Coordinates of C-alpha atoms in Angstrom, one line a residue:
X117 CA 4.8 -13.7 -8.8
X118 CA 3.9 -10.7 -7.0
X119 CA 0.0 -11.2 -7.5
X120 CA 0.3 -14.8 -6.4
X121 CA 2.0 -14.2 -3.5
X122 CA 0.1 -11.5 -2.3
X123 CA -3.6 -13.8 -2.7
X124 CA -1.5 -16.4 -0.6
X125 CA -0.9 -14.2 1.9
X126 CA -4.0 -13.0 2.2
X127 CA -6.3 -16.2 1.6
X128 CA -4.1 -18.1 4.8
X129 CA -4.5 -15.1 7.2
X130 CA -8.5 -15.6 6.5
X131 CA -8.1 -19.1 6.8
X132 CA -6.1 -18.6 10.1
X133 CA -8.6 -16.2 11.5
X134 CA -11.9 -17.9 10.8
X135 CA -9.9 -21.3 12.5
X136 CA -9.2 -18.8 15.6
X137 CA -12.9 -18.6 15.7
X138 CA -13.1 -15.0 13.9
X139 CA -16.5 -14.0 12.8
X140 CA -17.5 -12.7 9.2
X141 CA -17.6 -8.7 10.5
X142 CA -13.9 -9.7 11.7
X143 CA -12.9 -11.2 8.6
X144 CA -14.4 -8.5 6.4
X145 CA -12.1 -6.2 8.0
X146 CA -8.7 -8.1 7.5
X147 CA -7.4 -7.2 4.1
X148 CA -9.0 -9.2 1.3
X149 CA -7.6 -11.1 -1.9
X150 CA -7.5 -9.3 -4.9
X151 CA -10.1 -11.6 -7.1
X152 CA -9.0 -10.6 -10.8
X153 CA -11.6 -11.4 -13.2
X154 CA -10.1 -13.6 -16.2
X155 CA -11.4 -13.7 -19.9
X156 CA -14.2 -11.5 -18.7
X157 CA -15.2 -7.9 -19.8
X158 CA -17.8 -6.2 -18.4
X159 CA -18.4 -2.9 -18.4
X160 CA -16.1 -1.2 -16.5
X161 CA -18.6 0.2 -13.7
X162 CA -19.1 -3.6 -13.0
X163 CA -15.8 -4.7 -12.5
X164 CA -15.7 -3.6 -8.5
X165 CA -19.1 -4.9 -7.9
X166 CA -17.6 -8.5 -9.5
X167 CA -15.1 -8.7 -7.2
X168 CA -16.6 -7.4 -4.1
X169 CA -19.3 -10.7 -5.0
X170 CA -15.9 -12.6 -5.1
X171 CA -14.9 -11.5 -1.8
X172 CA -18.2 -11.9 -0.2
X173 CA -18.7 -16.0 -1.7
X174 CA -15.3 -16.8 -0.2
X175 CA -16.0 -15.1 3.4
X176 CA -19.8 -16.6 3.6
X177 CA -17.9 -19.9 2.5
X178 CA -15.4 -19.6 5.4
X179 CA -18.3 -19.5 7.8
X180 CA -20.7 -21.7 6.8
X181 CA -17.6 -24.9 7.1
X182 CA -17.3 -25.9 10.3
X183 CA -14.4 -28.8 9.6
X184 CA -11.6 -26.7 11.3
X185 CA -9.6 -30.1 10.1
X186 CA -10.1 -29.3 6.6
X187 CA -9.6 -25.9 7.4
X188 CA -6.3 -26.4 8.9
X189 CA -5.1 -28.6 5.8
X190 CA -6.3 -26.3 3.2
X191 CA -3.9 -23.4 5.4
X192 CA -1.1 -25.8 6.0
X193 CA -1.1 -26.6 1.9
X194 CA -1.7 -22.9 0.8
X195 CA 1.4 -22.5 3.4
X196 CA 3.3 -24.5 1.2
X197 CA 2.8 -23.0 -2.0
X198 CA 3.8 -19.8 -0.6
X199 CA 7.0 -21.1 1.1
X200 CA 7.8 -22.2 -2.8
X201 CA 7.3 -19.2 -4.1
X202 CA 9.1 -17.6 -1.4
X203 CA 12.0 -19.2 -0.8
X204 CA 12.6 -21.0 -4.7
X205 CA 16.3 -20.9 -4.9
X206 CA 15.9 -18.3 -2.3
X207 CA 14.7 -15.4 -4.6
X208 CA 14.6 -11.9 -3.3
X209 CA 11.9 -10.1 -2.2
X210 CA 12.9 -7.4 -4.3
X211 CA 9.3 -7.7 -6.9
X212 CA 7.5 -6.5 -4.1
X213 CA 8.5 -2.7 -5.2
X214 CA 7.0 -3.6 -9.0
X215 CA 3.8 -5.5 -7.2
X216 CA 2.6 -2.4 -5.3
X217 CA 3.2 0.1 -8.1
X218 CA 0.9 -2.2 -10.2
X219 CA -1.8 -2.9 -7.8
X220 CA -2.0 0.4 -5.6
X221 CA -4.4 3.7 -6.5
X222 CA -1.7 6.0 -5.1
X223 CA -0.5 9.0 -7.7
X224 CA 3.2 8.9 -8.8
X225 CA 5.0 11.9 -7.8
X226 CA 6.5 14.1 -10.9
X227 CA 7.7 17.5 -11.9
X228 CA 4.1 18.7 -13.1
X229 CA 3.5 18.0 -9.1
X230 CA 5.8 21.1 -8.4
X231 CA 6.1 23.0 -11.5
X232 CA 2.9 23.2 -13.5
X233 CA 3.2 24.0 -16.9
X234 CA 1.5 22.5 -19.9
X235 CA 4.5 20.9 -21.6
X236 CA 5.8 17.7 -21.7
X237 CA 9.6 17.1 -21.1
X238 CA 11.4 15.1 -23.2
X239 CA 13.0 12.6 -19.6
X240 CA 10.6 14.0 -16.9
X241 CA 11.7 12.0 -14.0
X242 CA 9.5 10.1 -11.7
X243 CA 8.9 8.6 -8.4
X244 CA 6.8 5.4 -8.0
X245 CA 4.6 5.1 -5.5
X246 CA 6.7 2.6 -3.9
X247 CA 9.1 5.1 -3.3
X248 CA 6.7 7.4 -1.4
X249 CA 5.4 7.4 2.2
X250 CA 2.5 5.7 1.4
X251 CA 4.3 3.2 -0.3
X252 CA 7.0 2.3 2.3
X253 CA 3.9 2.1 4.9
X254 CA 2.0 -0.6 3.0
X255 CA 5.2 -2.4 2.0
X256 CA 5.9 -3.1 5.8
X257 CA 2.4 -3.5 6.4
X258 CA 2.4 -6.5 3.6
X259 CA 5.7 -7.8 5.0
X260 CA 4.1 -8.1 8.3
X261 CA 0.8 -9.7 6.6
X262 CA 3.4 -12.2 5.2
X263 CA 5.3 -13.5 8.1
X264 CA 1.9 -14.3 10.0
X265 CA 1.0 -16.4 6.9
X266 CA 3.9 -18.1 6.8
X267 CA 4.0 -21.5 9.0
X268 CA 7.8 -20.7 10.0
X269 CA 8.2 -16.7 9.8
X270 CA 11.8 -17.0 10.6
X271 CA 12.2 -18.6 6.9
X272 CA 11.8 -15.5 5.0
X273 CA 13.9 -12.8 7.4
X274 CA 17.1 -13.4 6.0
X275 CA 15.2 -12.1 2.8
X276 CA 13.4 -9.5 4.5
X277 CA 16.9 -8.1 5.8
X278 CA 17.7 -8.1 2.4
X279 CA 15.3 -6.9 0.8
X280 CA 14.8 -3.4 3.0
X281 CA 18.6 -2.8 2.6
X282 CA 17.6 -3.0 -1.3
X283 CA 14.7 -1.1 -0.9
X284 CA 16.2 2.0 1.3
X285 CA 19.0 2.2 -1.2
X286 CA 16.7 2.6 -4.2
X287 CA 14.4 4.7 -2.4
X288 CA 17.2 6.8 -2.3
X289 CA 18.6 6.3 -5.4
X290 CA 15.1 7.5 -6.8
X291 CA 14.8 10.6 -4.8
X292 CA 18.5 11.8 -5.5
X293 CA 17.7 11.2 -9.4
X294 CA 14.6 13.0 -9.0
X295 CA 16.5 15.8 -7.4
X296 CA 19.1 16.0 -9.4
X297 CA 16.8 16.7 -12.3
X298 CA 14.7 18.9 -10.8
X299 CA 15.6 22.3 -12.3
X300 CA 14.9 20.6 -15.4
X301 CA 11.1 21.3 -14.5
X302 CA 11.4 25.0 -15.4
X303 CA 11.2 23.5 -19.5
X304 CA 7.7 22.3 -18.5
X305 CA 6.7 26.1 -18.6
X306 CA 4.8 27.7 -22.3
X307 CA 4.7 31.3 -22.1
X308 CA 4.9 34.6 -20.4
X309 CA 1.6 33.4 -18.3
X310 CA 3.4 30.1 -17.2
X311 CA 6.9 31.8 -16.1
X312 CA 5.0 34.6 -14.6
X313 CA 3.1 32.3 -12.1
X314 CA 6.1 30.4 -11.2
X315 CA 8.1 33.0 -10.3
X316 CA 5.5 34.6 -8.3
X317 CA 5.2 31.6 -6.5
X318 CA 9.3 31.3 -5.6
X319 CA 8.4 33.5 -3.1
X320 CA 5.9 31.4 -0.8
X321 CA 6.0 28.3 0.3
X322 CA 4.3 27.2 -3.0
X323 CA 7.5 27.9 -5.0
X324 CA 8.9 24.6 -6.8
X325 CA 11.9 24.0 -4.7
X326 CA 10.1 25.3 -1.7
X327 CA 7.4 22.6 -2.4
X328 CA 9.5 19.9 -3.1
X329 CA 11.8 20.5 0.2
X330 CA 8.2 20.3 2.3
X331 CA 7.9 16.7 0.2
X332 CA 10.6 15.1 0.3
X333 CA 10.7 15.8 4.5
X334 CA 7.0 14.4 4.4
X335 CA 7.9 11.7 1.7
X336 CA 10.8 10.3 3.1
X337 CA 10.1 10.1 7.0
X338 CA 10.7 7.1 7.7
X339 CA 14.2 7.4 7.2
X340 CA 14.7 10.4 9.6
X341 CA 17.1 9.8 11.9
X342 CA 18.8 7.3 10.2
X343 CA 22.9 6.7 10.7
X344 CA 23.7 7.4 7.3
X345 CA 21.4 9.0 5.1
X346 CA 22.7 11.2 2.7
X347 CA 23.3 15.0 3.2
X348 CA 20.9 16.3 1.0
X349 CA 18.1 14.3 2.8
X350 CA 19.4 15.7 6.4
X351 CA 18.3 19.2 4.9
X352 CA 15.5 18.3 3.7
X353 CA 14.0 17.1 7.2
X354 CA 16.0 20.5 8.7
X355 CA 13.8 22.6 6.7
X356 CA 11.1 20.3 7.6
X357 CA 11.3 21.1 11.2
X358 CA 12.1 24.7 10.6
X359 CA 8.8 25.3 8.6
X360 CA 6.9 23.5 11.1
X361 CA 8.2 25.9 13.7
X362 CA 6.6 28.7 11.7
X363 CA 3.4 27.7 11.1

């Protein structure tokens, strides 16, 4: 649903600027469908030239019609289909979480991140990028992208109310696990060589918890400030500001 969505959203807002009388260097900068190649299997140094072509043959297409009618219908029914998917039995927008983990280059984060060490553990825990900085940026960047592609934007905020009171909880809910288990890094470590380095490290800012208290202030800003974030988050951004009044 996620993929579909997100081409919708994308495909009206060129179709929307192009009508505004956008040229191609303006469309080209507008965030572009993702064209996914189906039943084909090239090698895999091809694959991103593929789909730049795609991109290109839609955005020389938009410019060469000059029916802003049929322009306008083809918006106005690609509108449609994305109010169904949308608002069908008014389904959450709760996917969009699982839709940027599977389409985004960002890096998970993990205990490796902070710990090192060559071994596995058996329940390493992990944060998706969704639940990062980066994440929560292009998730209300893509929310925005959504309500100018809809005809009526007003027809999704009840949803979009709902779905970043969902998302802030399990953002949350994901740090505080991750937290939780953090001491449980230290079984990552093989070795005199591995210990050694760590607990050189606990004394710089490079030390595991040291590290991770400098993330989670940088992860999880846009919650600073917030009426009722938990405790553990309040020191994080305290230590934040405290070794940003060092440096």
């Amino acid at each position: 649903m996620g993929r579909y969505a997100a081409f919708l959203v994308k495909r009206i807002n060129l179709l929307r600027a192009r009508i505004a009388g956008k040229d191609l260097e303006a469309l080209r900068k507008m965030p572009q469908p993702a064209y996914e190649p189906v039943n084909l299997v090239p090698t895999p140094e091809l694959i991103p030239e593929v789909r730049q072509r795609f991109q290109d043959l839609y955005l020389y297409n938009l410019i060469w019609r000059d029916d802003i009618s049929r322009l306008t219908a083809e918006m106005t029914e690609q509108q449609a289909w994305l109010k169904q998917i949308l608002t069908v039995k008014r389904s959450s927008l709760n996917w969009l979480a699982g839709w940027f983990n599977a389409t985004t280059d960002a890096a998970a984060i993990t205990l490796q991140d902070f710990w090192g060490g060559s071994l596995a553990g058996t329940r390493d825990p992990v944060i998706p990028p969704a639940f990062t900085r980066k994440g929560e940026e292009e998730i209300q960047r893509f929310l925005g992208e959504m309500e100018d592609a809809m005809a009526e934007p007003k027809e999704i905020a009840g949803q979009r109310v709902k779905f970043e009171q969902w998302y802030r909880n399990r953002f949350m809910e994901t740090w505080q696990g991750f937290l939780a288990a953090f001491p449980g890094g230290r079984e990552r470590l093989r070795g005199q060589a591995e210990w050694q380095t760590v607990a050189v490290a606990m004394a710089s800012d490079q030390g595991p918890y040291r590290a991770l208290f400098q993330k989670m202030d940088s992860e999880l800003v846009a919650f600073a400030g917030r009426k009722g974030i938990p405790p553990w988050l309040g020191l994080a951004h305290t230590y934040g500001k405290i070794g940003r009044a060092h440096v």
